[in-house]
Amino acid sequence: MYCTVDKSHTSGAPATQARNAKDDMVDDEEWKNLGVGLPSGVTMREKKSGALSRMQKLKKRLSHSFGRLTVSKEDPEDHVSGKLPYNGYSDEFLDRLEPNGNIPEGKADLKYTDWNTVRGHNNRVVKRQLSVSSDSKLLDDDIREEARVILRPRKPPRPKSEVLLNNPGSEHRRTKRFSAFGGDSPFGKSEAYIKLEQLGEGSYATVYKGYSNLKNQVVALKEIRLQEEEGAPFTAIREASLLKELKHANIVTLHDIVHTRETLTFVFEYVVLGTPGEEDWPGVTTLPGYKPHKLGQYRPRKLGLYWPRLHDVVQGEAMATALLQLDPAHRLGADDAMCHPYFNGLPKKLLELPDDVSIFSVEGVHLYPEHYTAIK
Amino acid sequence: MLNWYYDKTELRNTPSASNDITYETELEYRREGICLIMDGGKKLKLGSNTIATSAIYFHRFYMFHSFVNFSQYTISCTCLFLASKIDETPRRLKDVINIYHGMLNTTQYMKFGSDPEQKVITLESILLETLQFDFDVDHPYDFLPQFSQCFIAPQEEIDAVVKA
């Protein structure tokens, strides 16, 4: 039996143990193909101006004018126009106001304040979006069947970028699209995914429900718009580079990256535990955001079917089900969980341990590495 | 994850070599790009970590692409820009290009085309694809001070070598 103590610890520990596990979707053959080159004559992306939202512009303007004000406070003699109201003027206008052409000291810091606000905001968004769908994994067969029967015929309009690329009139259609997983691999191509309805929207990305033709399963597509003047947003790049390495049961899996000229799409696993209904969540139908037609009706299935390894642990499925109840009244609390039969196999001494004593002081308690392959 | 380690034969059979660029010329091009990265990075007041990261991106890029198709000037600029973003010390694209404009002569700067910013953004997306979003680089420099403890030599000499 898998000792329960190590389980609770590995789930709390960082997911580094699982990082050596390869992405299950990409086999060795495809990794070998990674080096396939791009065609050199890649045409330029259209220049996008006005990508900043009104709010960002306002923010930028405010921080710029504040920086300018502090400088003018330090040496007002240098500025002929020190008394002009700076607020509300554009950057270009302010630059022209500078009589000697010097860049004020505060200016160098301005872009950092801008960047930091943007980044901090995005980070929060990322976390929130990930937590929406991070719990368990895998879809069962009947959802897959449903998807095949219902979702296939009504193909929604392709994303704009793809429509442009597939335009029969365009002469620049390349037979081999460059992909994050190499030229010949079916992964990394937007053709492989059908975009279904929108699930949510953040400040820098939109999440869609999608369907993967490669894996025949429902996925979550997080589409990041690449319209910034500064190239790809570095939050997105970092997110991709980190998530590519993180493979753990508790972290939503990044299956694929689709990179087109206008968008960067991350393909995540789509996590389903059944559509919440009135019987398992009273009052859910009256909530303003409750749109079952968007989610689709999925019957909740026993956790053990999603995650067969739960059957290997005595009382494992019962415990996990009790902890994952939607209704807080039916959900198992931490104190009650300690009395759950799931823990019966543990030495009694463990439960009576004082708070400041390590559980590893109890005899027979060890920390096992939990490998991703074992979880799958 | 990708394997970024190459043996000696692989290093000789780069895409540039298959485009009839001799090994010496390729080394020359690589040196040129890295020098630009180092000079430009210093001028942009980027940390040495960022400069080293962008140098690694540069070398990795040319393990997949040939110097015939991509100029070392534009790619070194793109690498520096991307590394500055990834190390969370972003520099404005305009500033990076201006620095490169100052360092390059007119014929070299011609490689940036009529719209340098757009060129760099396009190259950036190619770079992202080429490196396959694998941007975590572990530098060996953290271990240098540790190794320096192992040598028996006057302390000033060791310090001079480590700093160089």
Coordinates of C-alpha atoms in Angstrom, one line a residue:
Chain A
M1 CA 0.0 0.0 0.0
Y2 CA 1.1 3.5 -0.7
C3 CA 1.7 5.2 2.6
T4 CA -0.7 8.0 3.1
V5 CA 1.8 10.2 4.8
D6 CA 4.1 10.5 1.8
K7 CA 1.1 11.3 -0.4
S8 CA 0.2 14.3 1.6
H9 CA 3.7 15.5 1.6
T10 CA 4.5 15.1 -2.0
S11 CA 1.4 17.0 -3.0
G12 CA 2.6 19.8 -0.9
A13 CA 6.2 19.7 -2.0
P14 CA 7.4 21.4 -5.2
A15 CA 6.8 19.5 -8.3
T16 CA 10.4 19.1 -9.3
Q17 CA 10.4 15.4 -9.0
A18 CA 8.1 15.1 -11.8
R19 CA 10.0 17.3 -14.2
N20 CA 12.0 14.6 -15.8
A21 CA 8.9 12.9 -17.1
K22 CA 8.4 13.6 -20.8
D23 CA 5.3 15.1 -22.2
D24 CA 3.1 12.1 -22.9
M25 CA 1.9 13.6 -26.1
V26 CA 5.2 13.8 -27.9
D27 CA 7.1 10.7 -28.4
D28 CA 10.7 10.3 -29.2
E29 CA 10.2 10.3 -32.9
E30 CA 8.8 13.7 -32.8
W31 CA 11.5 15.1 -30.6
K32 CA 14.0 14.0 -33.2
N33 CA 12.3 16.0 -35.8
L34 CA 12.5 19.2 -33.7
G35 CA 15.3 20.7 -35.7
V36 CA 13.5 21.1 -38.9
G37 CA 14.1 24.6 -40.1
L38 CA 11.8 27.4 -41.0
P39 CA 11.5 28.8 -44.4
S40 CA 13.6 31.9 -44.5
G41 CA 11.2 34.2 -46.3
V42 CA 8.8 34.6 -43.4
T43 CA 6.8 37.7 -44.1
M44 CA 6.5 40.4 -41.6
R45 CA 3.6 40.7 -39.3
E46 CA 1.4 43.7 -39.8
K47 CA 2.3 46.7 -37.6
K48 CA -0.3 47.0 -34.9
S49 CA -0.6 50.4 -33.3
G50 CA -3.1 51.3 -30.7
A51 CA -2.7 48.0 -29.0
L52 CA -2.7 49.6 -25.6
S53 CA -6.0 49.7 -24.0
R54 CA -7.4 52.9 -22.8
M55 CA -6.7 52.0 -19.2
Q56 CA -3.1 51.2 -19.9
K57 CA -2.7 54.5 -21.7
L58 CA -4.1 56.3 -18.8
K59 CA -1.8 54.5 -16.4
K60 CA 1.2 55.2 -18.5
R61 CA 0.3 58.8 -18.8
L62 CA -0.2 59.2 -15.1
S63 CA 3.1 57.6 -14.1
H64 CA 4.9 59.6 -16.7
S65 CA 3.5 62.9 -15.5
F66 CA 4.2 62.0 -11.9
G67 CA 7.9 61.2 -12.8
R68 CA 8.1 64.5 -14.6
L69 CA 6.7 66.4 -11.7
T70 CA 9.3 65.1 -9.2
V71 CA 12.1 66.1 -11.6
S72 CA 10.7 69.6 -12.0
K73 CA 10.5 69.9 -8.2
E74 CA 14.2 69.2 -7.8
D75 CA 15.5 71.9 -10.1
P76 CA 12.7 74.2 -11.3
E77 CA 15.1 76.7 -12.9
D78 CA 16.1 74.3 -15.6
H79 CA 12.6 74.0 -16.8
V80 CA 11.3 77.1 -18.6
S81 CA 7.9 75.6 -18.7
G82 CA 7.9 74.3 -15.1
K83 CA 4.5 75.8 -14.4
L84 CA 2.7 74.2 -17.3
P85 CA 0.2 71.6 -16.3
Y86 CA 1.7 68.3 -17.2
N87 CA -1.2 66.1 -16.5
G88 CA -3.1 65.0 -19.5
Y89 CA -0.5 65.9 -22.1
S90 CA 0.9 63.3 -24.4
D91 CA 4.4 62.0 -24.1
E92 CA 5.5 63.6 -27.3
F93 CA 4.3 66.9 -26.1
L94 CA 6.1 66.6 -22.8
D95 CA 9.3 65.6 -24.7
R96 CA 9.1 68.7 -26.7
L97 CA 8.7 70.8 -23.6
E98 CA 12.2 69.8 -22.5
P99 CA 14.3 72.8 -23.4
N100 CA 17.8 71.3 -23.3
G101 CA 16.8 67.9 -24.7
N102 CA 18.0 66.1 -21.7
I103 CA 16.2 63.0 -20.5
P104 CA 15.2 63.6 -16.9
E105 CA 16.5 61.1 -14.4
G106 CA 13.1 59.9 -13.4
K107 CA 12.4 58.9 -17.0
A108 CA 14.6 55.9 -16.9
D109 CA 12.6 54.4 -14.1
L110 CA 9.3 55.1 -15.6
K111 CA 9.2 52.1 -17.9
Y112 CA 9.9 49.8 -15.0
T113 CA 7.0 51.0 -13.1
D114 CA 4.9 50.5 -16.1
W115 CA 6.3 47.0 -16.7
N116 CA 5.9 46.0 -13.1
T117 CA 2.3 47.0 -12.9
V118 CA 1.5 45.1 -16.1
R119 CA 3.4 42.1 -15.0
G120 CA 1.9 42.0 -11.5
H121 CA -1.5 42.2 -13.0
N122 CA -0.9 39.5 -15.5
N123 CA 0.5 37.2 -12.9
R124 CA -2.6 37.4 -10.9
V125 CA -4.6 36.6 -14.0
V126 CA -2.5 33.6 -14.8
K127 CA -2.9 32.2 -11.4
R128 CA -6.7 32.7 -11.4
Q129 CA -7.1 31.1 -14.8
L130 CA -5.0 28.1 -13.9
S131 CA -6.8 27.5 -10.7
V132 CA -10.1 27.3 -12.6
S133 CA -9.1 24.1 -14.2
S134 CA -6.5 22.6 -12.0
D135 CA -7.8 19.8 -9.9
S136 CA -7.9 16.5 -11.6
K137 CA -7.5 15.3 -15.2
L138 CA -8.6 13.1 -18.0
L139 CA -11.9 12.7 -19.7
D140 CA -13.8 9.5 -19.8
D141 CA -15.0 7.8 -22.9
D142 CA -18.5 9.0 -23.0
I143 CA -17.5 12.6 -23.0
R144 CA -15.1 11.8 -25.8
E145 CA -18.0 10.1 -27.6
E146 CA -20.2 13.1 -27.0
A147 CA -17.5 15.4 -28.3
R148 CA -17.2 13.3 -31.4
V149 CA -20.9 13.2 -32.1
I150 CA -21.9 16.7 -31.1
L151 CA -18.9 18.8 -31.5
R152 CA -17.6 17.6 -34.8
P153 CA -20.5 18.7 -37.2
R154 CA -20.8 22.2 -36.0
K155 CA -17.3 23.4 -36.6
P156 CA -17.1 27.0 -35.5
P157 CA -15.4 29.7 -37.6
R158 CA -11.7 29.3 -37.5
P159 CA -9.7 32.0 -35.6
K160 CA -9.0 35.0 -37.7
S161 CA -5.3 34.4 -38.1
E162 CA -6.0 31.0 -39.5
V163 CA -8.6 32.3 -41.9
L164 CA -6.0 34.7 -43.2
L165 CA -3.4 31.9 -43.6
N166 CA -5.8 29.5 -45.3
N167 CA -6.9 32.1 -47.8
P168 CA -6.7 30.4 -51.1
G169 CA -5.8 33.6 -52.8
S170 CA -2.7 34.2 -50.8
E171 CA 0.4 33.1 -52.5
H172 CA 2.4 32.9 -49.3
R173 CA 0.7 29.8 -48.0
R174 CA 3.5 27.6 -46.9
T175 CA 3.1 23.9 -46.9
K176 CA 5.1 23.5 -43.8
R177 CA 4.1 25.8 -40.9
F178 CA 6.7 26.5 -38.3
S179 CA 5.7 24.9 -35.1
A180 CA 7.0 24.8 -31.5
F181 CA 7.4 21.0 -31.8
G182 CA 9.2 21.0 -35.1
G183 CA 8.2 21.1 -38.7
D184 CA 6.9 17.6 -39.4
S185 CA 5.1 17.1 -36.1
P186 CA 1.4 17.4 -36.1
F187 CA 1.6 19.3 -32.8
G188 CA 2.0 23.0 -32.7
K189 CA -0.4 23.6 -35.6
S190 CA -3.6 25.5 -35.2
E191 CA -5.3 23.1 -37.7
A192 CA -5.1 20.4 -35.0
Y193 CA -7.5 22.2 -32.7
I194 CA -11.0 23.3 -33.1
K195 CA -11.9 26.3 -31.1
L196 CA -15.3 26.0 -29.4
E197 CA -17.0 28.5 -27.1
Q198 CA -15.3 31.0 -24.9
L199 CA -14.8 30.0 -21.2
G200 CA -13.3 33.2 -19.8
E201 CA -11.3 36.3 -20.5
G202 CA -8.5 38.0 -18.8
S203 CA -6.5 41.1 -19.4
Y204 CA -4.1 39.5 -21.8
A205 CA -5.6 36.2 -22.8
T206 CA -8.8 34.5 -23.6
V207 CA -9.6 30.9 -22.7
Y208 CA -11.6 28.8 -25.1
K209 CA -12.9 25.4 -24.9
G210 CA -11.4 23.4 -27.7
Y211 CA -11.2 20.1 -29.3
S212 CA -8.0 18.3 -30.2
N213 CA -8.1 16.3 -33.4
L214 CA -4.9 14.7 -32.5
K215 CA -5.8 13.3 -29.1
N216 CA -9.6 13.3 -29.7
Q217 CA -10.3 15.0 -26.5
V218 CA -11.5 18.3 -25.2
V219 CA -8.8 20.8 -24.3
A220 CA -8.6 24.3 -23.0
L221 CA -7.1 26.8 -25.4
K222 CA -5.6 29.9 -23.8
E223 CA -5.1 32.4 -26.6
I224 CA -2.7 35.3 -26.0
R225 CA -2.9 38.2 -28.4
L226 CA 0.4 39.2 -29.9
Q227 CA -0.3 42.8 -30.7
E228 CA 2.1 44.5 -28.4
E229 CA 4.7 46.9 -29.7
E230 CA 7.3 45.1 -27.6
G231 CA 6.9 41.7 -29.2
A232 CA 5.6 38.7 -27.3
P233 CA 4.6 39.5 -23.7
F234 CA 7.3 38.1 -21.5
T235 CA 4.8 36.8 -19.0
A236 CA 3.6 34.5 -21.7
I237 CA 7.0 33.4 -22.7
R238 CA 8.0 32.7 -19.1
E239 CA 4.7 30.9 -18.5
A240 CA 5.4 28.6 -21.5
S241 CA 9.0 27.9 -20.5
L242 CA 8.0 27.1 -17.0
L243 CA 5.0 25.0 -17.7
K244 CA 6.8 23.0 -20.3
E245 CA 8.9 21.6 -17.6
L246 CA 6.3 21.2 -14.9
K247 CA 4.5 17.8 -15.1
H248 CA 2.6 17.1 -12.0
A249 CA -0.8 15.8 -11.1
N250 CA -1.6 19.0 -9.3
I251 CA -0.5 21.3 -12.1
V252 CA -2.6 21.7 -15.2
T253 CA -0.7 20.1 -18.0
L254 CA 0.5 22.2 -21.0
H255 CA 0.0 19.9 -23.9
D256 CA 1.0 22.1 -26.8
I257 CA 1.9 25.6 -27.9
V258 CA 0.5 27.0 -31.1
H259 CA 2.3 30.0 -32.4
T260 CA 0.7 32.0 -35.2
R261 CA 1.5 35.5 -36.3
E262 CA -1.2 37.2 -34.3
T263 CA -1.8 34.8 -31.4
L264 CA 0.1 32.5 -29.1
T265 CA -2.2 29.7 -28.0
F266 CA -1.4 27.4 -25.1
V267 CA -3.2 24.0 -25.1
F268 CA -4.0 22.9 -21.6
E269 CA -5.8 19.8 -20.4
Y270 CA -9.5 20.4 -19.8
V271 CA -10.6 19.3 -16.4
V272 CA -14.1 18.0 -15.9
L273 CA -15.7 16.7 -12.7
G274 CA -19.2 16.9 -14.1
T275 CA -21.4 19.9 -14.7
P276 CA -22.7 21.3 -11.4
G277 CA -26.4 21.0 -11.1
E278 CA -29.1 21.8 -8.6
E279 CA -28.8 18.5 -6.8
D280 CA -25.1 18.8 -5.9
W281 CA -24.9 22.6 -5.6
P282 CA -28.2 24.1 -4.5
G283 CA -28.7 27.5 -6.0
V284 CA -26.1 27.2 -8.7
T285 CA -28.7 27.7 -11.5
T286 CA -29.6 31.1 -10.1
L287 CA -26.1 32.3 -10.2
P288 CA -25.5 35.0 -12.9
G289 CA -22.6 33.2 -14.6
Y290 CA -24.3 29.8 -14.8
K291 CA -24.5 28.9 -18.4
P292 CA -24.9 25.1 -18.7
H293 CA -25.3 25.4 -22.5
K294 CA -21.8 26.7 -22.7
L295 CA -20.3 24.1 -20.5
G296 CA -22.2 21.1 -21.8
Q297 CA -23.9 18.6 -19.6
Y298 CA -21.4 16.2 -18.2
R299 CA -22.5 13.6 -15.7
P300 CA -20.2 13.4 -12.7
R301 CA -18.5 10.0 -12.7
K302 CA -16.8 8.3 -9.8
L303 CA -13.3 9.7 -9.3
G304 CA -11.8 6.2 -9.6
L305 CA -12.8 6.1 -13.3
Y306 CA -10.9 9.3 -14.0
W307 CA -8.0 8.3 -11.9
P308 CA -7.7 4.5 -11.6
R309 CA -4.8 4.7 -9.2
L310 CA -7.2 5.7 -6.5
H311 CA -8.4 2.1 -6.4
D312 CA -4.9 1.1 -5.4
V313 CA -5.3 2.9 -2.1
V314 CA -7.6 1.6 0.5
Q315 CA -10.4 4.1 1.0
G316 CA -8.6 6.4 -1.4
E317 CA -11.6 7.0 -3.7
A318 CA -13.9 7.6 -0.8
M319 CA -11.6 10.1 0.8
A320 CA -11.0 12.0 -2.5
T321 CA -14.7 12.1 -3.3
A322 CA -15.5 13.4 0.2
L323 CA -12.9 16.2 -0.1
L324 CA -14.1 17.2 -3.6
Q325 CA -17.8 17.8 -2.9
L326 CA -19.1 21.0 -4.4
D327 CA -21.5 21.7 -1.5
P328 CA -19.5 22.9 1.5
A329 CA -22.0 21.3 3.8
H330 CA -21.2 17.9 2.4
R331 CA -17.5 18.5 2.0
L332 CA -15.2 16.8 4.5
G333 CA -13.4 19.2 6.8
A334 CA -9.8 18.8 7.9
D335 CA -10.6 17.6 11.4
D336 CA -13.2 15.1 10.1
A337 CA -10.7 13.9 7.4
M338 CA -8.3 12.9 10.1
C339 CA -10.9 10.5 11.5
H340 CA -11.7 9.1 8.1
P341 CA -11.0 5.4 7.7
Y342 CA -8.5 6.3 5.0
F343 CA -6.0 7.0 7.8
N344 CA -6.7 3.8 9.7
G345 CA -3.6 2.2 8.4
L346 CA -1.4 4.8 10.1
P347 CA 0.3 4.3 13.5
K348 CA -1.8 5.8 16.2
K349 CA 1.1 7.8 17.4
L350 CA 1.1 9.9 14.3
L351 CA -2.3 11.5 15.1
E352 CA -1.2 12.4 18.6
L353 CA 2.0 14.1 17.5
P354 CA 2.6 17.6 18.9
D355 CA 2.5 20.4 16.2
D356 CA 6.2 21.2 16.4
V357 CA 7.5 17.6 16.0
S358 CA 8.3 16.3 12.5
I359 CA 6.2 13.4 11.4
F360 CA 9.4 11.8 10.2
S361 CA 10.3 11.2 13.8
V362 CA 7.6 8.5 13.9
E363 CA 9.0 5.1 13.0
G364 CA 8.1 3.8 9.5
V365 CA 7.3 7.2 7.9
H366 CA 9.3 7.9 4.8
L367 CA 9.0 10.3 1.9
Y368 CA 8.6 8.6 -1.4
P369 CA 9.1 10.5 -4.7
E370 CA 5.9 10.4 -6.6
H371 CA 6.5 10.1 -10.3
Y372 CA 4.3 11.5 -12.9
T373 CA 4.3 8.3 -14.9
A374 CA 3.1 6.5 -11.8
I375 CA 0.2 8.9 -11.4
K376 CA -0.9 8.5 -15.0
Chain B
M1 CA 12.9 18.8 -23.0
L2 CA 15.4 19.4 -25.7
N3 CA 18.9 18.3 -25.5
W4 CA 21.1 21.3 -25.9
Y5 CA 24.4 19.4 -25.6
Y6 CA 26.3 18.8 -28.8
D7 CA 29.3 16.7 -29.5
K8 CA 32.2 17.8 -31.7
T9 CA 31.0 16.4 -35.0
E10 CA 27.6 18.0 -34.5
L11 CA 29.3 21.3 -33.8
R12 CA 31.1 20.9 -37.1
N13 CA 28.0 20.0 -39.1
T14 CA 25.9 23.0 -38.4
P15 CA 23.3 24.3 -40.8
S16 CA 25.7 27.0 -41.8
A17 CA 28.3 24.3 -42.7
S18 CA 25.8 22.7 -45.0
N19 CA 25.4 26.1 -46.7
D20 CA 29.1 26.1 -47.6
I21 CA 30.2 28.4 -44.8
T22 CA 33.6 27.2 -43.5
Y23 CA 34.1 26.4 -39.9
E24 CA 36.4 29.4 -39.4
T25 CA 34.0 31.8 -41.0
E26 CA 31.2 30.6 -38.9
L27 CA 33.3 31.0 -35.8
E28 CA 34.0 34.5 -37.0
Y29 CA 30.3 35.3 -37.4
R30 CA 29.5 33.9 -34.0
R31 CA 32.2 36.0 -32.5
E32 CA 30.9 39.0 -34.2
G33 CA 27.3 38.4 -32.9
I34 CA 28.5 37.7 -29.4
C35 CA 30.7 40.9 -29.3
L36 CA 27.6 42.9 -30.3
I37 CA 25.6 41.3 -27.6
M38 CA 28.2 42.0 -25.0
D39 CA 28.8 45.6 -26.1
G40 CA 25.1 46.3 -26.5
G41 CA 24.2 44.7 -23.2
K42 CA 26.7 46.9 -21.4
K43 CA 25.4 50.0 -23.1
L44 CA 21.9 49.0 -22.2
K45 CA 23.1 48.5 -18.6
L46 CA 21.9 44.8 -18.6
G47 CA 23.3 42.4 -16.1
S48 CA 26.0 40.0 -17.0
N49 CA 23.5 37.1 -16.5
T50 CA 21.2 38.5 -19.1
I51 CA 24.1 39.0 -21.5
A52 CA 25.2 35.4 -21.0
T53 CA 21.7 34.2 -21.5
S54 CA 21.3 36.0 -24.8
A55 CA 24.7 34.7 -25.9
I56 CA 23.4 31.2 -25.3
Y57 CA 20.2 31.9 -27.2
F58 CA 22.4 33.2 -30.1
H59 CA 24.5 30.0 -30.2
R60 CA 21.5 27.8 -30.0
F61 CA 19.7 29.6 -32.7
Y62 CA 22.6 28.9 -35.2
M63 CA 22.5 25.2 -34.3
F64 CA 19.2 25.2 -36.2
H65 CA 19.6 28.0 -38.8
S66 CA 22.2 29.1 -41.2
F67 CA 24.1 32.4 -41.3
V68 CA 23.0 32.5 -44.9
N69 CA 19.4 33.0 -44.0
F70 CA 19.7 35.0 -40.9
S71 CA 22.2 37.8 -40.3
Q72 CA 24.2 37.7 -37.1
Y73 CA 23.5 41.4 -36.6
T74 CA 19.7 41.1 -36.5
I75 CA 19.7 37.8 -34.5
S76 CA 22.1 39.1 -31.9
C77 CA 19.8 42.1 -31.4
T78 CA 16.8 39.9 -31.1
C79 CA 18.5 37.6 -28.6
L80 CA 19.5 40.5 -26.5
F81 CA 16.0 41.9 -26.6
L82 CA 14.4 38.6 -25.7
A83 CA 16.9 37.8 -22.9
S84 CA 16.2 41.2 -21.4
K85 CA 12.5 40.4 -21.3
I86 CA 13.0 36.9 -19.9
D87 CA 15.3 38.0 -17.2
E88 CA 12.7 40.5 -16.1
T89 CA 14.8 43.5 -16.9
P90 CA 13.0 44.5 -20.1
R91 CA 14.5 47.1 -22.4
R92 CA 12.4 49.0 -24.9
L93 CA 12.7 47.6 -28.4
K94 CA 13.4 51.1 -29.7
D95 CA 16.3 51.5 -27.3
V96 CA 17.8 48.1 -28.2
I97 CA 17.6 49.0 -31.9
N98 CA 19.1 52.4 -31.3
I99 CA 22.0 50.9 -29.5
Y100 CA 22.6 48.5 -32.4
H101 CA 22.2 51.4 -34.9
G102 CA 25.1 53.1 -33.1
M103 CA 27.3 50.0 -33.1
L104 CA 26.8 48.9 -36.7
N105 CA 27.9 50.6 -39.9
T106 CA 25.5 51.5 -42.6
T107 CA 25.8 48.3 -44.7
Q108 CA 25.5 46.2 -41.5
Y109 CA 22.4 48.1 -40.4
M110 CA 20.8 47.5 -43.8
K111 CA 20.0 44.0 -42.6
F112 CA 17.4 45.5 -40.3
G113 CA 15.4 46.6 -43.3
S114 CA 13.1 49.6 -43.6
D115 CA 11.1 48.8 -40.4
P116 CA 13.7 47.5 -37.8
E117 CA 11.2 47.1 -35.0
Q118 CA 8.9 44.9 -37.1
K119 CA 11.9 42.9 -38.3
V120 CA 13.0 42.2 -34.7
I121 CA 9.5 41.3 -33.6
T122 CA 9.2 38.8 -36.5
L123 CA 12.7 37.4 -35.8
E124 CA 11.7 37.1 -32.1
S125 CA 8.8 34.9 -33.0
I126 CA 11.1 32.8 -35.1
L127 CA 13.5 32.6 -32.2
L128 CA 10.7 31.5 -29.9
E129 CA 9.8 28.7 -32.2
T130 CA 13.4 27.7 -32.7
L131 CA 14.3 27.5 -29.1
Q132 CA 10.9 25.9 -28.4
F133 CA 10.1 28.0 -25.4
D134 CA 12.9 26.5 -23.5
F135 CA 14.4 29.6 -21.9
D136 CA 15.6 28.5 -18.6
V137 CA 19.4 28.6 -18.8
D138 CA 21.6 27.6 -16.0
H139 CA 24.8 29.4 -16.1
P140 CA 28.0 28.0 -14.8
Y141 CA 29.2 31.3 -13.3
D142 CA 27.7 30.6 -9.9
F143 CA 30.1 27.7 -9.5
L144 CA 33.2 29.7 -10.5
P145 CA 33.8 31.3 -7.1
Q146 CA 33.5 27.8 -5.5
F147 CA 36.0 26.4 -7.9
S148 CA 38.3 29.3 -7.3
Q149 CA 38.7 28.1 -3.7
C150 CA 40.3 24.9 -4.9
F151 CA 43.3 26.5 -6.6
I152 CA 46.5 27.3 -4.8
A153 CA 47.6 30.7 -6.0
P154 CA 47.9 34.2 -4.7
Q155 CA 44.4 35.5 -3.9
E156 CA 44.7 38.5 -6.2
E157 CA 45.5 36.4 -9.2
I158 CA 42.5 34.1 -8.6
D159 CA 40.3 37.2 -8.2
A160 CA 41.6 38.6 -11.4
V161 CA 41.0 35.3 -13.3
V162 CA 37.5 34.8 -11.9
K163 CA 36.4 38.3 -12.7
A164 CA 37.8 38.0 -16.2

